[in-house]
Structures are given as structure tokens and as C-alpha cells.
Amino acid sequence: MRYSRIVVTLLVLLIWNGGCKIDDSSRIDFDWNKRIVEDQLWAEALFAYHYKFLFDALSDSAVVVGSDTRYDSADLIRSGQQVILDYGDGRLCPDGRIRKGRITLAIHGFIFEPGATATMTFNDDFYFGSNHIGGVVELSGVPDTLGSNTRFLYTVKDGLIDLGYDYEYNIRYGCSWKTHWIGGASTLFQPSDDRFIVKGSSNGKGREHDQFVVVINDSLWLQPGCHYLRGGKSTLTMPGFEVNKGTLDYLGKDSCFGYANVIFSGKTSNGDPVISSRYRMRISF
């Protein structure tokens, strides 16, 4: 009788332990991981958009030289090398988006001139659509010793997307990119055909205050007429998560397709490997 009790107890323990192990490896809810990727892609796309915006502005004589008093539906206000783009209480711009408030540019000539540098600051009153945007963007030319492609350093510091909600945090973003100008250099004052290869990294916090760090594994592309990064892969790390790695595939570089695929991987607290299904994430801003 005693022997039977011992056998039953051992069987119960084995079933319980096995059940826990199975539960531990299958309990992962990737909805929180996907939300981090959603916020990261949103911030990345929005500031990539403003990379192109700043590059285009620094190719335009209306901004750099002062040949006009308007640019992008904004009034241009000049003070030395500082130019303020004032959108007032809100204006519909040529790209179909509404901007409100002011952007301040500190410029030192056309972007394609040797040693060109520029700083773009989103003022406290600036809105892009319905979202308050903050931060400082820096763009500068870098000598290319190989002479094959013109290169630019692009950084975002203290990037902010204010969602306007009392119950959620804002999205925070920063990046450090090295971009190669591989198309459009022969038509300096026609930014519509400019093409860039992007390398570098970014970091930030999503709307739930969860951290993310992104490293571009192979080059991503910014193509004419498209403001999404395309055609490469990056690795996203979420330090506060148990399954804390994501591989992002931006799909074909020759299409402006507002989606990326992501697969999450990592280990549970018991050391069990976990690999998620492939999720298609929308890129929007």
C-alpha cells in the first residue's frame, strides 16, 4: 500500500512538472512584443520622413539662399543662418499633410556642398497631423575616401511623439544613421529622384515605456517617393521582455509597401527556446 502511494505521488509530480514545462514554453503572449514593434516602426518611419524633408529643404534655394518667403506652405523667417518655418495655426502642405507651429533650421549652405551641416529643431508648438512632435535632428556631410558615394550622418536626439493621451506614455526615439546617396546626385536640385542606403542603429521607448534597441543588419533603402525603410533586415532587442529579440524583414526595396515581417525569439525563464510565428506589421505614421 505504501509502495502504491509512492508510485502515485511520483506520477503526479512527473505530470505536474511536465505540465509546467509545457505551459512555460507556450504561455508567451506576443501582443506586447508586437506593440513595441508597432511603436518602433511608427517612430522610425516618421523620422525617416523628416530625414527626406530636411534633405529636400537643404537642396532648395528658397530655404538656403532666401530666394522666397515661403516653403512647404510655411512662412520663412530669417535671422542670420537660422531659418524658422512657421505653419501658424495649421496649414495643408504639398505632401497632403497638415503641419502646425514652427520648425527651426540652422543651416550652413546646400547639403551637397563640402562640409555641409544642418540642425532641425521641432519647437514646442509643432504638430505633424494630430501629434505633437519633438526633438532635434542633425544632418551633416561626410567625406567619402573611396569617392564612390556621397555620405551623410543623420542623428535624432530626444525624438518625441506625443500621443495626447493621459493614460499612456509618449513614444521616445533616437537614431544614428550613416546614409549613402546612391541616386539623384547628378540632379542636385531635384530631390524627387534621390535614393539612399541606410546603415546604423536606433533606440527608444514605446507608449507603454518599454525599451527597444534596433541595429540594421544589412543596408535598408530610402527610395524616391517612399518614406518607409525597405529592402533589408534589422534586429530589434526589447531588454524588458522575456522573449526579447525580434528579426525585422522590410521586404522588397523596389516597392513602397507599408509593411514589415517580424519573428520573435528568445528563451523562457526555464531556458526553453521560443520562436514565434511570422507577423506582418503595418508601418504607418
GROMACS .gro file of C-alpha atoms in nm:
model
  285
    1MET     CA    1   0.000   0.000   0.000
    2ARG     CA    2   0.277   0.237   0.094
    3TYR     CA    3   0.458   0.147  -0.227
    4SER     CA    4   0.147   0.228  -0.430
    5ARG     CA    5   0.119   0.572  -0.265
    6ILE     CA    6   0.483   0.647  -0.352
    7VAL     CA    7   0.430   0.546  -0.715
    8VAL     CA    8   0.115   0.758  -0.743
    9THR     CA    9   0.292   1.055  -0.583
   10LEU     CA   10   0.584   1.024  -0.826
   11LEU     CA   11   0.347   1.004  -1.121
   12VAL     CA   12   0.161   1.314  -1.003
   13LEU     CA   13   0.489   1.504  -0.965
   14LEU     CA   14   0.605   1.399  -1.311
   15ILE     CA   15   0.277   1.505  -1.468
   16TRP     CA   16   0.280   1.834  -1.274
   17ASN     CA   17   0.641   1.914  -1.371
   18GLY     CA   18   0.582   1.818  -1.731
   19GLY     CA   19   0.268   2.027  -1.743
   20CYS     CA   20   0.450   2.328  -1.601
   21LYS     CA   21   0.727   2.296  -1.854
   22ILE     CA   22   0.482   2.278  -2.141
   23ASP     CA   23   0.289   2.572  -2.001
   24ASP     CA   24   0.607   2.774  -1.953
   25SER     CA   25   0.708   2.738  -2.317
   26SER     CA   26   0.362   2.805  -2.457
   27ARG     CA   27   0.238   3.084  -2.232
   28ILE     CA   28   0.416   3.367  -2.418
   29ASP     CA   29   0.177   3.636  -2.536
   30PHE     CA   30   0.342   3.820  -2.825
   31ASP     CA   31   0.087   4.102  -2.831
   32TRP     CA   32   0.313   4.317  -2.612
   33ASN     CA   33   0.613   4.243  -2.834
   34LYS     CA   34   0.412   4.340  -3.140
   35ARG     CA   35   0.309   4.664  -2.978
   36ILE     CA   36   0.674   4.757  -2.923
   37VAL     CA   37   0.748   4.686  -3.289
   38GLU     CA   38   0.445   4.891  -3.392
   39ASP     CA   39   0.571   5.191  -3.194
   40GLN     CA   40   0.927   5.146  -3.318
   41LEU     CA   41   0.819   5.129  -3.682
   42TRP     CA   42   0.600   5.435  -3.635
   43ALA     CA   43   0.884   5.642  -3.489
   44GLU     CA   44   1.135   5.513  -3.743
   45ALA     CA   45   0.908   5.598  -4.037
   46LEU     CA   46   0.819   5.942  -3.905
   47PHE     CA   47   1.179   6.048  -3.853
   48ALA     CA   48   1.290   5.888  -4.182
   49TYR     CA   49   1.023   6.108  -4.339
   50HIS     CA   50   1.184   6.411  -4.178
   51TYR     CA   51   1.527   6.300  -4.297
   52LYS     CA   52   1.394   6.337  -4.651
   53PHE     CA   53   1.217   6.660  -4.555
   54LEU     CA   54   1.538   6.818  -4.425
   55PHE     CA   55   1.745   6.690  -4.715
   56ASP     CA   56   1.496   6.836  -4.963
   57ALA     CA   57   1.486   7.170  -4.780
   58LEU     CA   58   1.865   7.194  -4.791
   59SER     CA   59   1.854   7.143  -5.167
   60ASP     CA   60   1.614   7.433  -5.218
   61SER     CA   61   1.737   7.788  -5.277
   62ALA     CA   62   1.420   7.929  -5.119
   63VAL     CA   63   1.544   7.797  -4.785
   64VAL     CA   64   1.923   7.809  -4.821
   65VAL     CA   65   1.967   8.135  -5.013
   66GLY     CA   66   1.646   8.312  -4.927
   67SER     CA   67   1.503   8.350  -5.274
   68ASP     CA   68   1.147   8.321  -5.144
   69THR     CA   69   0.948   8.390  -4.827
   70ARG     CA   70   0.752   8.063  -4.834
   71TYR     CA   71   0.845   7.695  -4.828
   72ASP     CA   72   0.621   7.393  -4.780
   73SER     CA   73   0.326   7.629  -4.710
   74ALA     CA   74   0.520   7.780  -4.418
   75ASP     CA   75   0.634   8.139  -4.380
   76LEU     CA   76   1.013   8.167  -4.377
   77ILE     CA   77   1.153   8.388  -4.101
   78ARG     CA   78   1.527   8.455  -4.121
   79SER     CA   79   1.787   8.557  -3.867
   80GLY     CA   80   2.145   8.504  -3.983
   81GLN     CA   81   2.194   8.133  -4.053
   82GLN     CA   82   1.875   8.046  -3.870
   83VAL     CA   83   1.553   7.990  -4.063
   84ILE     CA   84   1.214   7.937  -3.897
   85LEU     CA   85   0.939   7.757  -4.085
   86ASP     CA   86   0.618   7.896  -3.938
   87TYR     CA   87   0.299   7.700  -4.013
   88GLY     CA   88   0.084   7.917  -3.789
   89ASP     CA   89  -0.233   7.756  -3.658
   90GLY     CA   90  -0.218   7.481  -3.917
   91ARG     CA   91  -0.162   7.460  -4.292
   92LEU     CA   92  -0.219   7.196  -4.554
   93CYS     CA   93   0.119   7.122  -4.714
   94PRO     CA   94   0.205   6.999  -5.065
   95ASP     CA   95   0.252   6.643  -4.936
   96GLY     CA   96  -0.113   6.639  -4.824
   97ARG     CA   97  -0.031   6.659  -4.452
   98ILE     CA   98  -0.123   6.932  -4.206
   99ARG     CA   99   0.152   7.097  -4.003
  100LYS     CA  100   0.109   7.342  -3.720
  101GLY     CA  101   0.356   7.554  -3.525
  102ARG     CA  102   0.723   7.608  -3.603
  103ILE     CA  103   1.040   7.427  -3.707
  104THR     CA  104   1.378   7.598  -3.663
  105LEU     CA  105   1.662   7.525  -3.904
  106ALA     CA  106   2.027   7.617  -3.851
  107ILE     CA  107   2.189   7.582  -4.194
  108HIS     CA  108   2.533   7.628  -4.348
  109GLY     CA  109   2.474   7.608  -4.719
  110PHE     CA  110   2.334   7.350  -4.960
  111ILE     CA  111   2.356   6.994  -4.833
  112PHE     CA  112   2.568   6.877  -5.125
  113GLU     CA  113   2.843   7.134  -5.056
  114PRO     CA  114   3.158   7.002  -4.881
  115GLY     CA  115   3.131   7.015  -4.504
  116ALA     CA  116   2.759   7.094  -4.509
  117THR     CA  117   2.581   7.073  -4.174
  118ALA     CA  118   2.228   7.147  -4.057
  119THR     CA  119   2.019   7.119  -3.743
  120MET     CA  120   1.640   7.097  -3.736
  121THR     CA  121   1.459   7.157  -3.407
  122PHE     CA  122   1.091   7.083  -3.360
  123ASN     CA  123   0.962   7.371  -3.149
  124ASP     CA  124   0.732   7.312  -2.853
  125ASP     CA  125   0.430   7.418  -3.058
  126PHE     CA  126   0.496   7.193  -3.361
  127TYR     CA  127   0.235   6.938  -3.466
  128PHE     CA  128   0.257   6.688  -3.750
  129GLY     CA  129  -0.102   6.596  -3.819
  130SER     CA  130  -0.262   6.544  -3.479
  131ASN     CA  131   0.059   6.455  -3.296
  132HIS     CA  132   0.298   6.689  -3.118
  133ILE     CA  133   0.649   6.607  -3.242
  134GLY     CA  134   0.966   6.699  -3.055
  135GLY     CA  135   1.341   6.653  -3.075
  136VAL     CA  136   1.649   6.772  -3.260
  137VAL     CA  137   1.768   6.637  -3.596
  138GLU     CA  138   2.124   6.676  -3.720
  139LEU     CA  139   2.241   6.617  -4.078
  140SER     CA  140   2.599   6.655  -4.198
  141GLY     CA  141   2.810   6.555  -4.495
  142VAL     CA  142   3.100   6.314  -4.450
  143PRO     CA  143   3.399   6.291  -4.688
  144ASP     CA  144   3.400   5.960  -4.873
  145THR     CA  145   3.759   5.840  -4.907
  146LEU     CA  146   3.656   5.589  -5.172
  147GLY     CA  147   3.484   5.857  -5.376
  148SER     CA  148   3.202   5.625  -5.481
  149ASN     CA  149   2.902   5.752  -5.285
  150THR     CA  150   2.834   6.077  -5.104
  151ARG     CA  151   2.770   6.005  -4.738
  152PHE     CA  152   2.573   6.184  -4.468
  153LEU     CA  153   2.544   6.139  -4.095
  154TYR     CA  154   2.192   6.167  -3.961
  155THR     CA  155   2.105   6.169  -3.592
  156VAL     CA  156   1.786   6.220  -3.396
  157LYS     CA  157   1.817   6.329  -3.033
  158ASP     CA  158   1.529   6.333  -2.783
  159GLY     CA  159   1.278   6.239  -3.051
  160LEU     CA  160   0.921   6.254  -2.924
  161ILE     CA  161   0.578   6.153  -3.050
  162ASP     CA  162   0.320   6.288  -2.807
  163LEU     CA  163   0.010   6.071  -2.840
  164GLY     CA  164  -0.202   6.313  -2.642
  165TYR     CA  165  -0.333   6.050  -2.402
  166ASP     CA  166  -0.335   6.080  -2.024
  167TYR     CA  167  -0.317   5.704  -1.972
  168GLU     CA  168  -0.021   5.623  -2.198
  169TYR     CA  169   0.338   5.737  -2.219
  170ASN     CA  170   0.476   5.914  -2.524
  171ILE     CA  171   0.694   5.738  -2.780
  172ARG     CA  172   1.062   5.827  -2.746
  173TYR     CA  173   1.315   5.782  -3.025
  174GLY     CA  174   1.678   5.843  -3.116
  175CYS     CA  175   1.891   5.718  -3.403
  176SER     CA  176   2.235   5.739  -3.556
  177TRP     CA  177   2.243   5.663  -3.928
  178LYS     CA  178   2.505   5.674  -4.195
  179THR     CA  179   2.333   5.727  -4.530
  180HIS     CA  180   2.483   5.678  -4.877
  181TRP     CA  181   2.344   5.896  -5.153
  182ILE     CA  182   2.336   5.650  -5.443
  183GLY     CA  183   2.088   5.813  -5.679
  184GLY     CA  184   1.999   6.167  -5.776
  185ALA     CA  185   2.340   6.324  -5.721
  186SER     CA  186   2.351   6.423  -6.089
  187THR     CA  187   2.034   6.630  -6.040
  188LEU     CA  188   2.124   6.823  -5.727
  189PHE     CA  189   1.820   7.049  -5.720
  190GLN     CA  190   1.570   6.772  -5.798
  191PRO     CA  191   1.522   6.571  -5.477
  192SER     CA  192   1.237   6.362  -5.617
  193ASP     CA  193   1.481   6.108  -5.764
  194ASP     CA  194   1.715   6.080  -5.462
  195ARG     CA  195   1.793   5.729  -5.337
  196PHE     CA  196   1.974   5.639  -5.015
  197ILE     CA  197   2.118   5.331  -4.848
  198VAL     CA  198   2.083   5.345  -4.470
  199LYS     CA  199   2.302   5.182  -4.202
  200GLY     CA  200   2.315   5.238  -3.828
  201SER     CA  201   2.108   5.192  -3.514
  202SER     CA  202   1.822   5.340  -3.314
  203ASN     CA  203   1.669   5.318  -2.970
  204GLY     CA  204   1.374   5.442  -2.773
  205LYS     CA  205   1.070   5.364  -2.562
  206GLY     CA  206   0.722   5.266  -2.673
  207ARG     CA  207   0.394   5.403  -2.548
  208GLU     CA  208   0.400   5.163  -2.252
  209HIS     CA  209   0.751   5.281  -2.163
  210ASP     CA  210   0.913   4.957  -2.279
  211GLN     CA  211   1.261   4.996  -2.427
  212PHE     CA  212   1.376   4.891  -2.773
  213VAL     CA  213   1.716   4.889  -2.945
  214VAL     CA  214   1.748   4.834  -3.321
  215VAL     CA  215   2.058   4.750  -3.525
  216ILE     CA  216   2.043   4.737  -3.905
  217ASN     CA  217   2.198   4.403  -4.007
  218ASP     CA  218   2.213   4.475  -4.377
  219SER     CA  219   2.151   4.801  -4.556
  220LEU     CA  220   1.800   4.943  -4.574
  221TRP     CA  221   1.681   5.168  -4.852
  222LEU     CA  222   1.503   5.501  -4.887
  223GLN     CA  223   1.365   5.514  -5.238
  224PRO     CA  224   1.215   5.805  -5.438
  225GLY     CA  225   0.858   5.877  -5.338
  226CYS     CA  226   0.869   5.638  -5.041
  227HIS     CA  227   0.930   5.734  -4.679
  228TYR     CA  228   0.946   5.381  -4.536
  229LEU     CA  229   1.273   5.195  -4.498
  230ARG     CA  230   1.271   4.897  -4.733
  231GLY     CA  231   1.469   4.603  -4.862
  232GLY     CA  232   1.678   4.480  -4.569
  233LYS     CA  233   1.674   4.336  -4.219
  234SER     CA  234   1.733   4.462  -3.869
  235THR     CA  235   1.748   4.311  -3.522
  236LEU     CA  236   1.527   4.456  -3.252
  237THR     CA  237   1.600   4.391  -2.883
  238MET     CA  238   1.345   4.453  -2.607
  239PRO     CA  239   1.551   4.447  -2.283
  240GLY     CA  240   1.250   4.433  -2.052
  241PHE     CA  241   1.093   4.127  -2.216
  242GLU     CA  242   1.149   3.757  -2.154
  243VAL     CA  243   1.141   3.673  -2.524
  244ASN     CA  244   1.335   3.983  -2.616
  245LYS     CA  245   1.460   3.955  -2.972
  246GLY     CA  246   1.285   4.031  -3.298
  247THR     CA  247   1.410   3.997  -3.656
  248LEU     CA  248   1.253   4.257  -3.886
  249ASP     CA  249   1.232   4.194  -4.260
  250TYR     CA  250   1.144   4.510  -4.455
  251LEU     CA  251   1.068   4.316  -4.775
  252GLY     CA  252   1.135   4.437  -5.130
  253LYS     CA  253   1.332   4.758  -5.169
  254ASP     CA  254   1.173   4.844  -5.504
  255SER     CA  255   0.818   4.872  -5.369
  256CYS     CA  256   0.676   5.128  -5.128
  257PHE     CA  257   0.498   4.864  -4.922
  258GLY     CA  258   0.398   4.987  -4.577
  259TYR     CA  259   0.457   4.656  -4.400
  260ALA     CA  260   0.742   4.459  -4.243
  261ASN     CA  261   0.756   4.099  -4.122
  262VAL     CA  262   0.880   4.016  -3.773
  263ILE     CA  263   0.970   3.692  -3.595
  264PHE     CA  264   1.034   3.693  -3.221
  265SER     CA  265   1.278   3.459  -3.048
  266GLY     CA  266   1.434   3.403  -2.707
  267LYS     CA  267   1.420   3.174  -2.405
  268THR     CA  268   1.177   3.132  -2.120
  269SER     CA  269   1.283   3.156  -1.755
  270ASN     CA  270   1.331   2.777  -1.765
  271GLY     CA  271   1.568   2.805  -2.060
  272ASP     CA  272   1.324   2.672  -2.318
  273PRO     CA  273   1.380   2.821  -2.665
  274VAL     CA  274   1.085   3.008  -2.812
  275ILE     CA  275   1.031   3.114  -3.173
  276SER     CA  276   0.712   3.291  -3.271
  277SER     CA  277   0.511   3.275  -3.586
  278ARG     CA  278   0.581   3.538  -3.851
  279TYR     CA  279   0.375   3.851  -3.803
  280ARG     CA  280   0.309   4.117  -4.064
  281MET     CA  281   0.337   4.461  -3.905
  282ARG     CA  282   0.199   4.774  -4.064
  283ILE     CA  283   0.424   5.080  -4.094
  284SER     CA  284   0.225   5.399  -4.051
  285PHE     CA  285   0.260   5.750  -3.913
   0.00000   0.00000   0.00000
